Coordinates of C-alpha atoms and ligand atoms in Angstrom, one line a residue:
M382 CA 0.0 0.0 0.0
D383 CA 1.2 3.5 -0.8
S384 CA 2.4 5.1 2.4
R385 CA 1.1 8.5 1.2
R386 CA -2.4 7.1 1.5
D387 CA -1.8 6.2 5.2
N388 CA -0.6 9.8 5.8
S389 CA -3.6 11.3 4.1
S390 CA -6.1 9.6 6.4
S391 CA -4.5 11.4 9.3
D392 CA -5.8 14.6 7.7
E393 CA -8.9 13.9 9.7
L394 CA -7.3 14.9 12.9
L395 CA -7.3 18.6 13.3
P396 CA -5.6 20.7 16.0
P397 CA -7.9 21.7 18.9
S398 CA -9.8 24.8 18.1
V399 CA -12.4 27.0 19.8
R400 CA -15.9 25.6 19.5
Y401 CA -18.8 27.7 18.7
F402 CA -22.5 27.0 18.4
D403 CA -23.8 30.0 16.5
K404 CA -26.6 29.2 14.2
E405 CA -26.1 29.9 10.5
P406 CA -29.5 30.1 8.8
D407 CA -29.6 28.8 5.2
R408 CA -29.1 32.0 3.3
P409 CA -28.3 31.0 -0.3
F410 CA -25.7 33.5 -1.4
S411 CA -24.7 34.4 -4.9
P412 CA -23.4 37.7 -6.0
I413 CA -26.1 37.7 -8.7
F414 CA -29.0 36.8 -6.6
R415 CA -28.1 39.1 -3.8
R416 CA -28.1 42.0 -6.2
L417 CA -31.5 41.0 -7.6
H418 CA -33.0 40.6 -4.1
S419 CA -31.6 43.7 -2.4
A420 CA -34.4 45.6 -0.9
P421 CA -34.8 49.3 -2.0
S422 CA -34.4 51.9 0.7
A423 CA -37.6 53.7 1.8
G424 CA -36.5 56.9 0.2
R425 CA -36.0 55.3 -3.1
R426 CA -39.4 53.6 -3.1
W427 CA -41.3 56.6 -4.5
V428 CA -38.9 57.0 -7.3
L429 CA -38.9 53.3 -8.0
G430 CA -42.7 53.4 -8.0
V431 CA -42.8 56.1 -10.7
C432 CA -40.1 54.2 -12.7
A433 CA -42.2 51.0 -12.4
F434 CA -45.3 52.9 -13.6
L435 CA -43.4 54.3 -16.6
S436 CA -41.9 50.9 -17.3
V437 CA -45.3 49.3 -17.4
I438 CA -46.4 51.9 -20.0
S439 CA -43.3 51.4 -22.1
L440 CA -43.4 47.7 -21.7
A441 CA -47.1 47.8 -22.8
T442 CA -46.0 49.8 -25.8
L443 CA -43.2 47.5 -26.5
G444 CA -45.6 44.6 -26.1
L445 CA -47.8 46.0 -28.8
L446 CA -44.8 46.5 -31.1
A447 CA -43.8 43.0 -30.3
L448 CA -47.2 41.7 -31.5
Y449 CA -46.4 43.1 -34.9
T450 CA -42.7 42.0 -35.0
A451 CA -42.9 38.6 -33.2
K452 CA -44.2 37.0 -36.4
S453 CA -40.6 36.7 -37.3
D454 CA -38.9 33.8 -35.5
Q455 CA -35.9 36.0 -34.5
V456 CA -37.3 36.7 -31.0
T457 CA -34.6 37.0 -28.3
D458 CA -34.6 34.0 -26.0
I459 CA -35.8 35.2 -22.6
H460 CA -34.4 31.9 -21.1
D461 CA -30.8 33.0 -21.8
E462 CA -30.2 33.2 -18.0
V463 CA -31.0 29.6 -17.5
D464 CA -28.9 28.4 -20.4
I465 CA -25.7 30.1 -19.1
L466 CA -25.6 27.5 -16.4
D467 CA -26.0 24.6 -18.7
P468 CA -22.5 22.8 -18.6
H469 CA -22.9 21.5 -22.1
Q470 CA -22.5 25.1 -23.3
Y471 CA -19.0 25.1 -22.0
V472 CA -17.7 22.1 -24.0
I473 CA -17.6 21.6 -27.7
G474 CA -19.5 18.4 -27.6
H475 CA -19.4 14.8 -26.4
P476 CA -16.4 13.7 -24.3
T477 CA -13.2 13.5 -26.4
E478 CA -10.1 11.3 -26.5
N479 CA -8.0 14.4 -25.6
F480 CA -9.5 16.9 -23.2
R481 CA -8.2 19.9 -25.1
D482 CA -10.3 19.1 -28.1
N483 CA -13.4 19.7 -26.0
L484 CA -12.5 23.0 -24.4
R485 CA -14.0 26.1 -25.9
N486 CA -11.5 28.7 -27.0
D487 CA -13.6 31.5 -25.4
T488 CA -13.7 29.9 -22.0
K489 CA -11.3 29.6 -19.1
Y490 CA -11.4 26.6 -16.8
I491 CA -10.0 25.5 -13.4
T492 CA -9.4 22.1 -11.9
S493 CA -7.5 20.3 -9.2
W494 CA -6.9 16.8 -7.7
I495 CA -7.8 15.0 -4.5
S496 CA -5.7 12.7 -2.3
A497 CA -7.4 12.0 1.1
G498 CA -10.4 10.3 2.6
W499 CA -13.8 11.1 1.1
T500 CA -14.9 13.8 3.6
N501 CA -11.7 15.7 3.1
D502 CA -12.0 15.3 -0.6
V503 CA -15.5 16.9 -0.4
M504 CA -13.9 19.9 1.4
T505 CA -11.2 20.0 -1.3
Y506 CA -13.8 20.2 -4.1
G507 CA -15.6 22.9 -2.0
N508 CA -12.3 24.9 -2.0
L509 CA -11.9 24.3 -5.8
L510 CA -15.4 25.6 -6.4
Y511 CA -14.7 28.7 -4.2
L512 CA -11.5 29.4 -6.2
A513 CA -13.6 29.0 -9.4
L514 CA -15.8 31.9 -8.1
L515 CA -12.7 34.0 -7.1
T516 CA -11.0 33.5 -10.5
D517 CA -14.2 33.6 -12.6
R518 CA -13.4 30.3 -14.3
V519 CA -15.5 27.3 -15.1
P520 CA -14.7 24.5 -12.7
I521 CA -14.1 21.0 -14.0
I522 CA -14.5 18.5 -11.1
P523 CA -13.0 15.0 -11.2
K524 CA -14.6 12.0 -9.7
F525 CA -14.1 10.9 -6.1
I526 CA -11.5 8.2 -6.0
P527 CA -11.6 5.5 -3.3
S528 CA -9.3 5.6 -0.3
H529 CA -10.8 4.2 2.9
I530 CA -13.2 1.9 1.0
G531 CA -10.5 0.0 -0.8
S532 CA -8.5 0.9 -4.0
Q533 CA -10.3 -1.7 -6.2
V534 CA -13.6 0.3 -6.0
A535 CA -14.5 2.4 -9.1
P536 CA -14.5 6.2 -8.8
I537 CA -17.9 7.8 -8.3
S538 CA -18.9 11.1 -9.9
F539 CA -19.5 14.3 -8.0
G540 CA -22.9 14.5 -9.6
E541 CA -24.0 11.1 -8.4
I542 CA -23.5 12.4 -4.8
F543 CA -24.4 16.1 -5.1
D544 CA -27.2 17.9 -6.8
V545 CA -25.1 19.8 -9.4
P546 CA -27.9 21.8 -11.1
R547 CA -29.0 23.1 -7.7
L548 CA -25.4 23.9 -6.7
S549 CA -24.8 25.6 -10.1
K550 CA -27.8 27.8 -9.6
A551 CA -26.9 28.8 -6.1
L552 CA -23.3 29.7 -7.3
G553 CA -24.6 31.4 -10.4
K554 CA -21.9 29.4 -12.3
P555 CA -21.8 26.5 -14.7
I556 CA -20.1 23.3 -13.3
L557 CA -18.4 20.7 -15.5
E558 CA -17.3 17.2 -14.5
W559 CA -14.2 15.6 -16.1
H560 CA -16.2 12.8 -17.6
Q561 CA -18.2 15.3 -19.6
V562 CA -14.9 16.7 -21.0
K563 CA -12.6 13.7 -21.6
D564 CA -13.8 10.2 -22.5
V565 CA -13.4 8.0 -19.4
D566 CA -12.3 5.2 -21.8
S567 CA -9.7 7.4 -23.5
K568 CA -6.3 5.7 -24.0
S569 CA -4.6 9.0 -24.7
L570 CA -2.2 10.6 -22.3
D571 CA -2.7 14.4 -22.2
D572 CA 0.1 16.9 -21.4
L573 CA -0.8 19.6 -18.9
G574 CA 1.1 22.3 -17.0
C575 CA -0.1 22.9 -13.4
W576 CA 1.0 24.8 -10.3
S577 CA 2.3 22.8 -7.3
I578 CA 1.4 24.3 -4.0
W579 CA 2.6 21.3 -1.9
E580 CA 6.3 22.2 -1.7
A581 CA 5.6 25.8 -0.6
V582 CA 3.5 24.7 2.4
Q583 CA 5.3 21.6 3.9
F584 CA 8.9 20.6 4.0
T585 CA 8.9 16.8 4.3
E586 CA 7.9 15.8 0.8
H587 CA 10.0 17.2 -2.0
S588 CA 7.5 16.7 -4.8
P589 CA 4.1 17.8 -5.8
R590 CA 1.2 16.3 -3.8
F591 CA 0.5 12.8 -5.1
S592 CA -2.9 11.9 -6.5
F593 CA -4.1 8.8 -8.3
L594 CA -6.4 11.1 -10.4
S595 CA -3.6 11.9 -12.9
Q596 CA -3.6 8.1 -13.7
W597 CA -7.4 7.9 -13.8
L598 CA -7.7 11.0 -16.1
K599 CA -4.6 10.0 -18.1
L600 CA -2.8 13.3 -17.6
D601 CA 1.0 13.7 -17.8
I602 CA 1.5 16.7 -15.6
S603 CA 4.5 19.1 -15.6
Y604 CA 4.4 21.1 -12.3
T605 CA 5.7 24.6 -11.6
P606 CA 6.2 25.2 -7.9
T607 CA 4.2 28.2 -6.6
P608 CA 6.1 30.9 -4.8
D609 CA 6.5 30.5 -1.1
W610 CA 4.2 33.5 -0.4
V611 CA 1.2 31.4 -1.1
K612 CA 1.6 30.0 2.5
L613 CA -1.2 31.3 4.8
T614 CA 0.8 31.3 8.0
P615 CA 4.3 32.7 8.6
P616 CA 7.1 30.5 7.3
D617 CA 8.1 29.3 10.8
V618 CA 4.6 28.0 11.5
G619 CA 4.4 24.3 10.7
D620 CA 1.0 24.5 9.0
K621 CA 0.2 23.3 5.4
H622 CA -2.4 25.9 4.4
S623 CA -2.1 28.3 1.5
S624 CA -4.4 31.3 1.1
F625 CA -7.3 31.5 -1.4
W626 CA -6.4 34.9 -2.8
S627 CA -2.7 34.2 -3.2
L628 CA -3.6 31.1 -5.3
A629 CA -6.3 33.1 -7.2
S630 CA -3.7 35.8 -8.1
L631 CA -1.7 33.2 -10.0
A632 CA -4.7 32.7 -12.2
F633 CA -4.2 36.2 -13.7
P634 CA -1.5 37.2 -16.2
E635 CA 0.6 39.6 -14.0
A636 CA 1.2 37.3 -11.0
R637 CA 1.5 34.3 -13.3
E638 CA 4.1 35.9 -15.5
S639 CA 6.3 37.2 -12.7
N640 CA 6.3 33.9 -10.9
L641 CA 7.1 31.5 -13.7
R642 CA 10.1 29.3 -13.1
D643 CA 11.5 26.1 -14.4
P644 CA 8.8 23.5 -14.4
Y645 CA 9.5 19.9 -13.4
P646 CA 9.5 17.6 -16.5
S647 CA 6.3 15.5 -16.7
P648 CA 6.8 11.9 -15.6
E649 CA 5.9 10.2 -18.9
H650 CA 6.8 12.5 -21.8
Q651 CA 9.4 14.5 -19.9
L652 CA 7.9 17.7 -21.1
S653 CA 8.4 20.9 -19.2
L654 CA 5.3 23.0 -19.5
P655 CA 4.4 26.3 -17.8
P656 CA 1.1 26.4 -15.9
D657 CA -1.7 26.2 -18.4
E658 CA -3.6 29.5 -19.0
Q659 CA -6.8 28.0 -20.3
L660 CA -7.1 25.1 -17.9
L661 CA -5.7 26.5 -14.6
C662 CA -4.8 23.6 -12.2
Y663 CA -3.2 23.2 -8.8
D664 CA -2.0 19.9 -7.3
Y665 CA -3.9 20.0 -4.0
L666 CA -6.5 22.3 -2.5
Y667 CA -7.5 20.6 0.8
Y668 CA -5.2 22.9 2.8
V669 CA -6.5 26.3 1.7
G670 CA -8.0 29.1 3.9
A671 CA -9.0 32.7 3.7
H672 CA -7.8 33.8 7.1
K673 CA -7.1 30.7 9.2
P674 CA -6.3 27.0 8.8
F675 CA -9.1 24.5 8.9
E676 CA -11.9 27.0 8.3
Y677 CA -14.7 24.6 7.6
D678 CA -14.8 24.4 11.4
L679 CA -15.2 28.2 11.8
D680 CA -18.5 30.2 11.4
Y681 CA -17.2 32.7 8.8
S682 CA -15.7 30.0 6.5
P683 CA -16.1 31.4 3.0
A684 CA -15.7 28.0 1.4
W685 CA -18.6 26.8 3.5
R686 CA -20.8 29.9 3.2
F687 CA -20.3 30.5 -0.5
V688 CA -20.1 26.9 -1.7
G689 CA -20.3 24.1 0.9
Q690 CA -23.8 24.8 2.2
H691 CA -25.1 24.7 -1.3
M692 CA -23.7 21.2 -1.9
R693 CA -27.0 19.4 -1.3
W694 CA -27.3 15.7 -1.8
S695 CA -28.6 14.2 -5.1
S696 CA -32.3 13.3 -4.9
R697 CA -31.5 9.6 -5.6
L698 CA -29.1 9.5 -2.6
T699 CA -31.6 11.3 -0.4
D700 CA -34.4 8.8 -1.4
I701 CA -32.2 5.8 -0.8
T702 CA -31.3 7.1 2.6
D703 CA -34.9 7.9 3.5
T704 CA -35.9 4.3 2.7
Y705 CA -33.2 3.0 5.1
V706 CA -34.1 5.4 7.8
R707 CA -37.7 4.5 7.7
R708 CA -36.9 0.8 7.9
A709 CA -34.6 1.3 10.8
L710 CA -37.2 3.4 12.6
N711 CA -39.9 0.9 11.6
I712 CA -42.1 3.6 10.0
T713 CA -45.2 2.4 8.1
D714 CA -46.0 3.5 4.6
N715 CA -48.6 6.1 5.5
E716 CA -46.4 7.9 8.1
D717 CA -43.9 10.7 7.5
T718 CA -40.3 10.1 8.5
P719 CA -40.1 11.5 12.0
P720 CA -37.4 13.8 13.2
F721 CA -34.4 12.0 14.7
I722 CA -31.1 12.8 16.4
S723 CA -28.1 11.5 14.4
I724 CA -24.8 10.5 16.0
H725 CA -21.4 10.1 14.4
M726 CA -18.9 8.3 16.6
R727 CA -15.6 7.8 14.8
H728 CA -13.4 5.1 16.2
G729 CA -11.3 3.1 13.8
D730 CA -8.0 4.7 13.1
F731 CA -8.6 7.4 15.8
K732 CA -7.1 4.8 18.1
T733 CA -3.7 6.0 16.9
Y734 CA -4.2 9.1 19.1
C735 CA -5.1 7.2 22.3
N736 CA -1.4 6.2 22.9
D737 CA -1.4 4.2 26.2
I738 CA -4.9 4.9 27.2
P739 CA -7.2 1.8 26.8
L740 CA -9.7 2.4 24.1
D741 CA -12.8 2.0 26.3
Q742 CA -11.5 5.0 28.3
C743 CA -10.1 6.9 25.4
Y744 CA -13.2 7.1 23.3
A745 CA -16.3 8.8 24.8
S746 CA -18.4 6.2 26.5
L747 CA -22.1 5.6 25.6
P748 CA -23.3 7.3 28.9
V749 CA -21.2 10.4 28.0
I750 CA -22.9 10.4 24.5
A751 CA -26.3 9.9 26.1
R752 CA -25.8 13.0 28.2
R753 CA -25.3 14.9 24.9
V754 CA -28.5 13.3 23.6
T755 CA -30.4 14.6 26.5
E756 CA -29.0 18.1 26.0
I757 CA -30.1 18.1 22.4
Q758 CA -33.5 16.8 23.2
Q759 CA -33.9 19.6 25.7
E760 CA -32.7 22.3 23.3
L761 CA -35.0 21.0 20.5
L762 CA -38.0 21.0 22.9
E763 CA -37.2 24.5 24.2
R764 CA -36.2 26.2 21.0
K765 CA -38.4 24.5 18.4
G766 CA -41.1 22.6 20.4
L767 CA -39.8 19.4 19.0
D768 CA -40.0 16.2 21.1
V769 CA -37.4 14.0 19.4
K770 CA -37.3 10.4 20.5
H771 CA -35.5 8.5 17.7
I772 CA -31.7 8.2 17.8
I773 CA -29.7 6.9 14.9
M774 CA -26.0 5.9 15.4
T775 CA -23.4 6.0 12.7
S776 CA -20.0 4.6 13.5
D777 CA -17.1 2.6 12.1
E778 CA -16.9 0.6 15.3
K779 CA -16.6 -3.1 14.6
D780 CA -17.2 -4.5 18.1
P781 CA -20.7 -6.3 18.3
G782 CA -20.7 -5.8 22.1
W783 CA -20.6 -2.0 21.6
W784 CA -23.4 -2.1 19.1
S785 CA -25.6 -4.2 21.5
D786 CA -25.0 -1.6 24.2
V787 CA -26.2 1.0 21.6
A788 CA -29.3 -1.1 21.1
S789 CA -30.0 -1.4 24.8
L790 CA -30.2 2.4 25.0
G791 CA -33.1 2.2 22.5
W792 CA -31.0 3.7 19.7
T793 CA -30.9 2.2 16.2
W794 CA -28.6 2.2 13.1
I795 CA -28.5 0.9 9.6
D796 CA -27.1 -2.6 9.3
Y797 CA -25.5 -2.3 5.8
A798 CA -24.4 -6.0 5.8
A799 CA -27.9 -7.3 6.6
E800 CA -29.3 -4.8 4.0
N801 CA -26.9 -5.9 1.3
T802 CA -26.2 -2.2 0.6
E803 CA -22.8 -2.8 -1.0
E804 CA -24.2 -5.4 -3.4
L805 CA -27.2 -3.3 -4.3
Y806 CA -25.6 0.1 -4.7
G807 CA -21.9 -0.3 -4.5
K808 CA -19.1 0.1 -1.9
W809 CA -19.4 3.9 -1.8
Y810 CA -22.9 3.8 -0.4
P811 CA -22.6 2.9 3.2
V812 CA -20.4 5.9 3.9
L813 CA -22.5 8.2 1.7
I814 CA -25.7 7.1 3.4
D815 CA -24.1 7.6 6.8
A816 CA -23.2 11.2 5.7
V817 CA -26.8 11.8 4.6
I818 CA -28.2 10.4 7.8
Q819 CA -25.8 12.6 9.9
S820 CA -26.9 15.7 7.9
S821 CA -30.6 14.9 8.2
G822 CA -30.9 14.9 12.0
A823 CA -33.0 17.5 13.8
G824 CA -30.0 17.3 16.1
F825 CA -26.5 16.0 15.6
I826 CA -23.8 14.7 17.9
G827 CA -20.3 14.4 16.5
T828 CA -16.8 13.3 17.4
D829 CA -14.2 16.0 18.1
Q830 CA -11.4 16.2 15.5
S831 CA -13.3 14.3 12.8
T832 CA -13.8 16.2 9.6
M833 CA -16.8 14.0 8.8
S834 CA -18.4 15.3 12.0
I835 CA -17.4 18.9 11.2
L836 CA -19.3 18.8 7.9
A837 CA -22.2 17.0 9.4
R838 CA -22.5 19.7 12.1
R839 CA -22.4 22.5 9.5
R840 CA -25.1 20.8 7.4
V841 CA -27.4 20.2 10.4
E842 CA -27.0 23.8 11.4
S843 CA -27.4 25.3 7.9
W844 CA -30.0 22.9 6.6
Q845 CA -32.1 21.8 9.6
D846 CA -31.6 24.8 11.9
G847 CA -30.7 21.9 14.2
A848 CA -29.1 21.5 17.6
T849 CA -25.5 20.2 17.5
R850 CA -22.9 19.0 20.0
I851 CA -19.3 17.7 19.5
V852 CA -18.1 15.1 22.0
K853 CA -14.6 15.4 23.3
W854 CA -12.5 12.3 23.8
G855 CA -8.9 11.1 24.5
H856 CA -9.1 10.3 28.2
P857 CA -11.8 9.6 30.8
G858 CA -13.7 12.8 31.6
A859 CA -12.6 14.5 28.4
D860 CA -16.2 15.6 27.6
D861 CA -17.0 16.8 31.2
H862 CA -18.6 20.2 31.1
Ligands
NAG1848 C1 -12.8 29.6 -31.7 O1 -13.6 28.5 -32.0 C2 -14.6 28.8 -32.9 C3 -15.6 27.7 -33.0 O2 -14.9 26.4 -33.1 C4 -13.9 29.2 -34.3 O3 -14.8 29.5 -35.3 C5 -12.9 30.3 -34.0 O4 -12.2 30.6 -35.2 C6 -12.0 30.0 -32.9 N1 -11.2 31.2 -32.6 C7 -9.9 31.2 -32.4 C8 -9.3 32.5 -32.1 O5 -9.3 30.2 -32.5
NAG1849 C1 -42.9 -2.2 13.8 O1 -44.1 -1.6 13.8 C2 -45.2 -2.5 13.8 C3 -46.5 -1.7 13.6 O2 -46.4 -0.4 14.2 C4 -45.2 -3.3 15.0 O3 -46.3 -4.3 15.0 C5 -43.9 -4.1 15.1 O4 -43.8 -4.8 16.4 C6 -42.7 -3.1 15.0 N1 -41.5 -3.8 14.9 C7 -40.4 -3.5 15.6 C8 -39.2 -4.4 15.4 O5 -40.4 -2.5 16.4

C-alpha cells in the first residue's frame, strides 16, 4: 500500500480549536441573486414606483410593437439566463479522447486533484469551487477516487452524490465534471502544466502532492512550484495551508508571468510546461484558507458559506437514505419520516491518538454520549417545540458488544451488511448514506477532531436549523462540562 495514503487519512485529525455553536441560517448566497433581491431603501421607493409605472407603460408599448414583430422567429430567447448555467454550453460536444479538443476557445477553466479520505475530498472540491468563483473560471470537477473503502472500487462522480444543477444555480456558475470533457475510456495521455502548492507549504515531501487522479484521467502533468508566499501562515509556523487569494492571483496574467520558473518535467513525456492558461490547475487544495487554517470548522468559513452549504445531496441518494431510515425506525408507509437525532462516533484509526490509554477509556463512553443526547432533546424542545425520541447511530466501530450496548439504549442504526447495501448500490454507499443520515438529523452529535463530524454539524446547522454538540475524547472525563 502506498504510504502517502496512510498519511492522508490522518488529515482527519485537526488541531484543537475553539468551539462555537452560532446558528447559521440557510441564506443562499450568490453575488447575482443578492443584487436581484436587495431591498430598495424607503427613500427610493417613490422614485422606483414612478419608474415602475413608466416601465409598465413602455413595456405595454413594446408589447404592442412585439405583437407586430414577433411573427418573425428572431425573438430573443428570454431563457438565456437559465442556459448560461448549462454545462454543455462550455464544452464543444461529447467527451473526447483528448480533453483539449473539447475545451471552448472563449472559456477559461479551473481544476484540481484529490488525495485523502472522502470527507476531506469533499472539502477539497468545495475549495476548488470557491476558487472558481474568485477567479471567474468554469470548474471541472474530477470523480471521487476510493481511499478508505479499498482501492479496487471504481471512482464515483461528483454529480452522483451532489445535486449539481442546484449547486450551479446557487453559485450562479456552470459546473463541469471531467467525464463530460474527456472520454473515461480514453487511452490517450494528455500533457498539462499545473501549479504545485505542496512544496511551498510543507517541507517533508520534495515533490508535488501525489494523487491517483492523474492516472485515472490519463494526464501527464508538468508542475511549476508556486512561490513561497502562497503559504497562509508565517514560514516558521508548521502548517500546510495556503491562502485563497494568493492562489487566485496566479490565475491572472501579471502574477502568473512574474512567478514562472523552471517546471518539473512531466513523468511520462518528460515535457516541461508552464502552468496552463486556459485550464488552470493546482496539485492539492485541501489545505486552503482565507484567514485561518481548517476554516470549515469556523463560522465565517467562506468555502462553506459561498459553496459548501449549497452542496446538497442528489435526490437519488436522499431517497435511498430515507428508505433505510424509515426501515430502521420501523415507520409504516402512511407515516412521514419522524425527526431524529443523528450521532457520528468515529473510532477506527482514531485509536492512533489514544497512545497508552485503553480504548474504552479513550473514546467517549455511551453514557457520555447519552448525556449529549439529553441536552439536544432539551434544546430542540425549548427552541423548536420538537419532542425527538428517535436516535440513529453511525460509526465505524466493529465490536458487536458496543453495538448491542447502543441497542440497549433504545437507539438504532443501519445494518449495511444485513441490508446488502454494497451489493445493491456499490461500496461507496454505506459511507454516503451515513453522511446523509448525519446531515438529516434535527440534532447531531459528532466526534471531536473528525472532519466528517465537522461537515455534518455544519449541514445540520445550515439545513435543519438543528441542535449540535461535539463530544470530546482522548481520556476519561474529556467531555466533562
Ligand atoms: C474559436 O472556436 C470557434 C468555433 O470552433 C472558431 O470558429 C474560431 O475561429 C475560434 N477562434 C480562435 C481565435 O481560434
Ligand atoms: C414495527 O411496527 C409495527 C406496527 O407499528 C409493530 O407491530 C412491530 O412490532 C414493530 N416492529 C419492531 C421491530 O419494532
